[in-house]
C-alpha cells in the first residue's frame, strides 16, 4: 500500500470523525449533523447564520475533496 495514500486517508478521517475523549473539537460529520438537527427541529425558516454555516461546511467539504484528489 502507498504510504502517501494512507496518510491522505488518515488526514481525511481526522477531519471527518470526532475523536473520542473529553470535550473533543467536533469534526465535519458532527458539525453537519448538528446543523441538520437545528434546521429540522426549527418551526421557522432557517436564519442567515444557518445558511452561512452551511456555506462554510460546503467549503470545508470542497477542500477535503480537493486534497484527496491532489494527493492521489
mmCIF file of N, CA and C in Angstrom:
data_model
loop_
_atom_site.group_PDB
_atom_site.id
_atom_site.type_symbol
_atom_site.label_atom_id
_atom_site.label_comp_id
_atom_site.label_asym_id
_atom_site.label_seq_id
_atom_site.Cartn_x
_atom_site.Cartn_y
_atom_site.Cartn_z
ATOM 1 N N UNK A 1 0.837 -1.189 0.000
ATOM 2 C CA UNK A 1 0.000 0.000 0.000
ATOM 3 C C UNK A 1 0.880 1.250 0.000
ATOM 4 N N UNK A 2 0.386 2.267 -0.623
ATOM 5 C CA UNK A 2 1.110 3.520 -0.808
ATOM 6 C C UNK A 2 1.046 4.360 0.476
ATOM 7 N N UNK A 3 2.196 4.703 1.080
ATOM 8 C CA UNK A 3 2.199 5.483 2.322
ATOM 9 C C UNK A 3 1.523 6.850 2.182
ATOM 10 N N UNK A 4 1.672 7.502 1.032
ATOM 11 C CA UNK A 4 1.039 8.817 0.875
ATOM 12 C C UNK A 4 -0.483 8.692 0.813
ATOM 13 N N UNK A 5 -0.970 7.618 0.224
ATOM 14 C CA UNK A 5 -2.423 7.392 0.181
ATOM 15 C C UNK A 5 -2.956 7.136 1.594
ATOM 16 N N UNK A 6 -2.226 6.341 2.369
ATOM 17 C CA UNK A 6 -2.637 6.090 3.753
ATOM 18 C C UNK A 6 -2.630 7.377 4.562
ATOM 19 N N UNK A 7 -1.632 8.211 4.334
ATOM 20 C CA UNK A 7 -1.562 9.499 5.031
ATOM 21 C C UNK A 7 -2.749 10.380 4.652
ATOM 22 N N UNK A 8 -3.090 10.400 3.380
ATOM 23 C CA UNK A 8 -4.241 11.171 2.910
ATOM 24 C C UNK A 8 -5.524 10.687 3.567
ATOM 25 N N UNK A 9 -5.713 9.384 3.607
ATOM 26 C CA UNK A 9 -6.918 8.823 4.231
ATOM 27 C C UNK A 9 -6.971 9.132 5.718
ATOM 28 N N UNK A 10 -5.844 9.052 6.393
ATOM 29 C CA UNK A 10 -5.792 9.348 7.828
ATOM 30 C C UNK A 10 -6.133 10.821 8.073
ATOM 31 N N UNK A 11 -5.591 11.694 7.238
ATOM 32 C CA UNK A 11 -5.882 13.122 7.366
ATOM 33 C C UNK A 11 -7.369 13.389 7.168
ATOM 34 N N UNK A 12 -7.957 12.768 6.152
ATOM 35 C CA UNK A 12 -9.394 12.935 5.918
ATOM 36 C C UNK A 12 -10.214 12.384 7.076
ATOM 37 N N UNK A 13 -9.829 11.232 7.575
ATOM 38 C CA UNK A 13 -10.534 10.651 8.718
ATOM 39 C C UNK A 13 -10.482 11.599 9.913
ATOM 40 N N UNK A 14 -9.325 12.196 10.158
ATOM 41 C CA UNK A 14 -9.178 13.132 11.278
ATOM 42 C C UNK A 14 -10.062 14.361 11.118
ATOM 43 N N UNK A 15 -10.290 14.775 9.887
ATOM 44 C CA UNK A 15 -11.137 15.944 9.641
ATOM 45 C C UNK A 15 -12.624 15.596 9.654
ATOM 46 N N UNK A 16 -12.951 14.339 9.375
ATOM 47 C CA UNK A 16 -14.353 13.919 9.288
ATOM 48 C C UNK A 16 -14.938 13.449 10.610
ATOM 49 N N UNK A 17 -14.163 12.692 11.375
ATOM 50 C CA UNK A 17 -14.697 11.980 12.537
ATOM 51 C C UNK A 17 -14.178 12.591 13.831
ATOM 52 N N UNK A 18 -15.104 12.921 14.723
ATOM 53 C CA UNK A 18 -14.748 13.478 16.021
ATOM 54 C C UNK A 18 -14.067 12.413 16.866
ATOM 55 N N UNK A 19 -12.891 12.730 17.420
ATOM 56 C CA UNK A 19 -12.198 11.739 18.250
ATOM 57 C C UNK A 19 -12.926 11.523 19.576
ATOM 58 N N UNK A 20 -12.680 10.392 20.172
ATOM 59 C CA UNK A 20 -13.252 10.105 21.487
ATOM 60 C C UNK A 20 -12.449 10.885 22.529
ATOM 61 N N UNK A 21 -13.035 11.083 23.675
ATOM 62 C CA UNK A 21 -12.326 11.778 24.740
ATOM 63 C C UNK A 21 -13.167 12.898 25.312
ATOM 64 N N UNK A 22 -12.566 13.590 26.262
ATOM 65 C CA UNK A 22 -13.267 14.688 26.924
ATOM 66 C C UNK A 22 -13.222 15.938 26.070
ATOM 67 N N UNK A 23 -14.382 16.492 25.820
ATOM 68 C CA UNK A 23 -14.535 17.764 25.120
ATOM 69 C C UNK A 23 -13.752 17.853 23.811
ATOM 70 N N UNK A 24 -13.914 16.877 22.930
ATOM 71 C CA UNK A 24 -13.195 16.953 21.652
ATOM 72 C C UNK A 24 -13.807 18.023 20.743
ATOM 73 N N UNK A 25 -12.994 18.552 19.884
ATOM 74 C CA UNK A 25 -13.478 19.505 18.874
ATOM 75 C C UNK A 25 -14.329 18.734 17.864
ATOM 76 N N UNK A 26 -15.611 19.098 17.695
ATOM 77 C CA UNK A 26 -16.450 18.377 16.727
ATOM 78 C C UNK A 26 -15.871 18.477 15.319
ATOM 79 N N UNK A 27 -15.841 17.356 14.645
ATOM 80 C CA UNK A 27 -15.328 17.320 13.282
ATOM 81 C C UNK A 27 -16.486 17.450 12.294
ATOM 82 N N UNK A 28 -16.169 17.354 11.036
ATOM 83 C CA UNK A 28 -17.101 17.681 9.958
ATOM 84 C C UNK A 28 -18.445 16.955 10.073
ATOM 85 N N UNK A 29 -18.429 15.655 10.237
ATOM 86 C CA UNK A 29 -19.686 14.888 10.261
ATOM 87 C C UNK A 29 -20.583 15.357 11.397
ATOM 88 N N UNK A 30 -20.021 15.540 12.584
ATOM 89 C CA UNK A 30 -20.824 16.002 13.714
ATOM 90 C C UNK A 30 -21.337 17.425 13.495
ATOM 91 N N UNK A 31 -20.544 18.259 12.839
ATOM 92 C CA UNK A 31 -20.990 19.623 12.561
ATOM 93 C C UNK A 31 -22.166 19.635 11.587
ATOM 94 N N UNK A 32 -22.111 18.789 10.571
ATOM 95 C CA UNK A 32 -23.221 18.693 9.617
ATOM 96 C C UNK A 32 -24.466 18.145 10.316
ATOM 97 N N UNK A 33 -24.292 17.127 11.141
ATOM 98 C CA UNK A 33 -25.432 16.553 11.865
ATOM 99 C C UNK A 33 -26.060 17.578 12.803
ATOM 100 N N UNK A 34 -25.232 18.373 13.467
ATOM 101 C CA UNK A 34 -25.748 19.402 14.364
ATOM 102 C C UNK A 34 -26.568 20.432 13.581
ATOM 103 N N UNK A 35 -26.005 20.913 12.473
ATOM 104 C CA UNK A 35 -26.712 21.903 11.661
ATOM 105 C C UNK A 35 -28.026 21.325 11.138
ATOM 106 N N UNK A 36 -27.997 20.087 10.678
ATOM 107 C CA UNK A 36 -29.221 19.434 10.202
ATOM 108 C C UNK A 36 -30.262 19.367 11.324
ATOM 109 N N UNK A 37 -29.828 19.001 12.525
ATOM 110 C CA UNK A 37 -30.745 18.911 13.651
ATOM 111 C C UNK A 37 -31.374 20.245 13.996
ATOM 112 N N UNK A 38 -30.565 21.292 14.016
ATOM 113 C CA UNK A 38 -31.072 22.631 14.314
ATOM 114 C C UNK A 38 -32.116 23.042 13.282
ATOM 115 N N UNK A 39 -31.813 22.802 12.025
ATOM 116 C CA UNK A 39 -32.724 23.215 10.954
ATOM 117 C C UNK A 39 -33.985 22.359 10.931
ATOM 118 N N UNK A 40 -33.850 21.064 11.111
ATOM 119 C CA UNK A 40 -35.020 20.185 11.006
ATOM 120 C C UNK A 40 -35.961 20.311 12.200
ATOM 121 N N UNK A 41 -35.449 20.743 13.351
ATOM 122 C CA UNK A 41 -36.309 20.901 14.531
ATOM 123 C C UNK A 41 -36.965 22.275 14.606
ATOM 124 N N UNK A 42 -36.481 23.211 13.826
ATOM 125 C CA UNK A 42 -37.000 24.579 13.893
ATOM 126 C C UNK A 42 -38.405 24.645 13.306
ATOM 127 N N UNK A 43 -39.217 25.506 13.905
ATOM 128 C CA UNK A 43 -40.572 25.678 13.381
ATOM 129 C C UNK A 43 -40.671 26.948 12.530
ATOM 130 N N UNK A 44 -39.535 27.381 12.041
ATOM 131 C CA UNK A 44 -39.483 28.520 11.125
ATOM 132 C C UNK A 44 -38.360 28.295 10.124
ATOM 133 N N UNK A 45 -38.290 29.142 9.127
ATOM 134 C CA UNK A 45 -37.234 29.019 8.127
ATOM 135 C C UNK A 45 -35.872 29.261 8.782
ATOM 136 N N UNK A 46 -34.844 28.622 8.271
ATOM 137 C CA UNK A 46 -33.507 28.827 8.839
ATOM 138 C C UNK A 46 -33.077 30.290 8.719
ATOM 139 N N UNK A 47 -32.331 30.734 9.719
ATOM 140 C CA UNK A 47 -31.818 32.098 9.703
ATOM 141 C C UNK A 47 -30.579 32.222 8.836
ATOM 142 N N UNK A 48 -30.126 33.452 8.671
ATOM 143 C CA UNK A 48 -28.952 33.714 7.853
ATOM 144 C C UNK A 48 -27.728 32.968 8.373
ATOM 145 N N UNK A 49 -27.602 32.864 9.696
ATOM 146 C CA UNK A 49 -26.436 32.170 10.265
ATOM 147 C C UNK A 49 -26.396 30.698 9.865
ATOM 148 N N UNK A 50 -27.551 30.066 9.739
ATOM 149 C CA UNK A 50 -27.587 28.659 9.310
ATOM 150 C C UNK A 50 -27.114 28.530 7.863
ATOM 151 N N UNK A 51 -27.536 29.460 7.020
ATOM 152 C CA UNK A 51 -27.085 29.439 5.622
ATOM 153 C C UNK A 51 -25.580 29.703 5.530
ATOM 154 N N UNK A 52 -25.097 30.628 6.348
ATOM 155 C CA UNK A 52 -23.657 30.922 6.347
ATOM 156 C C UNK A 52 -22.859 29.705 6.797
ATOM 157 N N UNK A 53 -23.341 29.054 7.843
ATOM 158 C CA UNK A 53 -22.627 27.870 8.336
ATOM 159 C C UNK A 53 -22.648 26.767 7.289
ATOM 160 N N UNK A 54 -23.778 26.603 6.621
ATOM 161 C CA UNK A 54 -23.870 25.606 5.556
ATOM 162 C C UNK A 54 -22.845 25.897 4.457
ATOM 163 N N UNK A 55 -22.731 27.155 4.067
ATOM 164 C CA UNK A 55 -21.752 27.529 3.041
ATOM 165 C C UNK A 55 -20.325 27.256 3.513
ATOM 166 N N UNK A 56 -20.052 27.520 4.793
ATOM 167 C CA UNK A 56 -18.725 27.228 5.345
ATOM 168 C C UNK A 56 -18.436 25.731 5.283
ATOM 169 N N UNK A 57 -19.425 24.932 5.642
ATOM 170 C CA UNK A 57 -19.243 23.478 5.614
ATOM 171 C C UNK A 57 -19.092 22.971 4.184
ATOM 172 N N UNK A 58 -19.807 23.589 3.243
ATOM 173 C CA UNK A 58 -19.621 23.228 1.832
ATOM 174 C C UNK A 58 -18.184 23.490 1.396
ATOM 175 N N UNK A 59 -17.622 24.613 1.849
ATOM 176 C CA UNK A 59 -16.244 24.959 1.501
ATOM 177 C C UNK A 59 -15.268 23.959 2.111
ATOM 178 N N UNK A 60 -15.499 23.580 3.355
ATOM 179 C CA UNK A 60 -14.639 22.586 4.010
ATOM 180 C C UNK A 60 -14.688 21.267 3.243
ATOM 181 N N UNK A 61 -15.884 20.854 2.848
ATOM 182 C CA UNK A 61 -16.031 19.620 2.076
ATOM 183 C C UNK A 61 -15.278 19.717 0.749
ATOM 184 N N UNK A 62 -15.409 20.844 0.073
ATOM 185 C CA UNK A 62 -14.704 21.026 -1.201
ATOM 186 C C UNK A 62 -13.195 20.951 -0.999
ATOM 187 N N UNK A 63 -12.700 21.535 0.092
ATOM 188 C CA UNK A 63 -11.263 21.479 0.393
ATOM 189 C C UNK A 63 -10.815 20.042 0.641
ATOM 190 N N UNK A 64 -11.617 19.292 1.382
ATOM 191 C CA UNK A 64 -11.261 17.895 1.648
ATOM 192 C C UNK A 64 -11.258 17.092 0.351
ATOM 193 N N UNK A 65 -12.257 17.312 -0.488
ATOM 194 C CA UNK A 65 -12.313 16.597 -1.767
ATOM 195 C C UNK A 65 -11.110 16.956 -2.633
ATOM 196 N N UNK A 66 -10.765 18.219 -2.670
ATOM 197 C CA UNK A 66 -9.627 18.673 -3.471
ATOM 198 C C UNK A 66 -8.319 18.069 -2.955
ATOM 199 N N UNK A 67 -8.149 18.046 -1.637
ATOM 200 C CA UNK A 67 -6.906 17.486 -1.086
ATOM 201 C C UNK A 67 -6.820 15.988 -1.354
ATOM 202 N N UNK A 68 -7.950 15.316 -1.372
ATOM 203 C CA UNK A 68 -7.943 13.874 -1.665
ATOM 204 C C UNK A 68 -7.574 13.624 -3.120
ATOM 205 N N UNK A 69 -8.051 14.478 -4.005
ATOM 206 C CA UNK A 69 -7.771 14.318 -5.433
ATOM 207 C C UNK A 69 -6.327 14.690 -5.747
ATOM 208 N N UNK A 70 -5.849 15.794 -5.179
ATOM 209 C CA UNK A 70 -4.489 16.241 -5.494
ATOM 210 C C UNK A 70 -3.434 15.337 -4.903
ATOM 211 N N UNK A 71 -3.718 14.714 -3.797
ATOM 212 C CA UNK A 71 -2.731 13.834 -3.178
ATOM 213 C C UNK A 71 -2.741 12.453 -3.798
ATOM 214 N N UNK A 72 -3.803 12.132 -4.507
ATOM 215 C CA UNK A 72 -3.936 10.790 -5.081
ATOM 216 C C UNK A 72 -2.962 10.528 -6.181
#
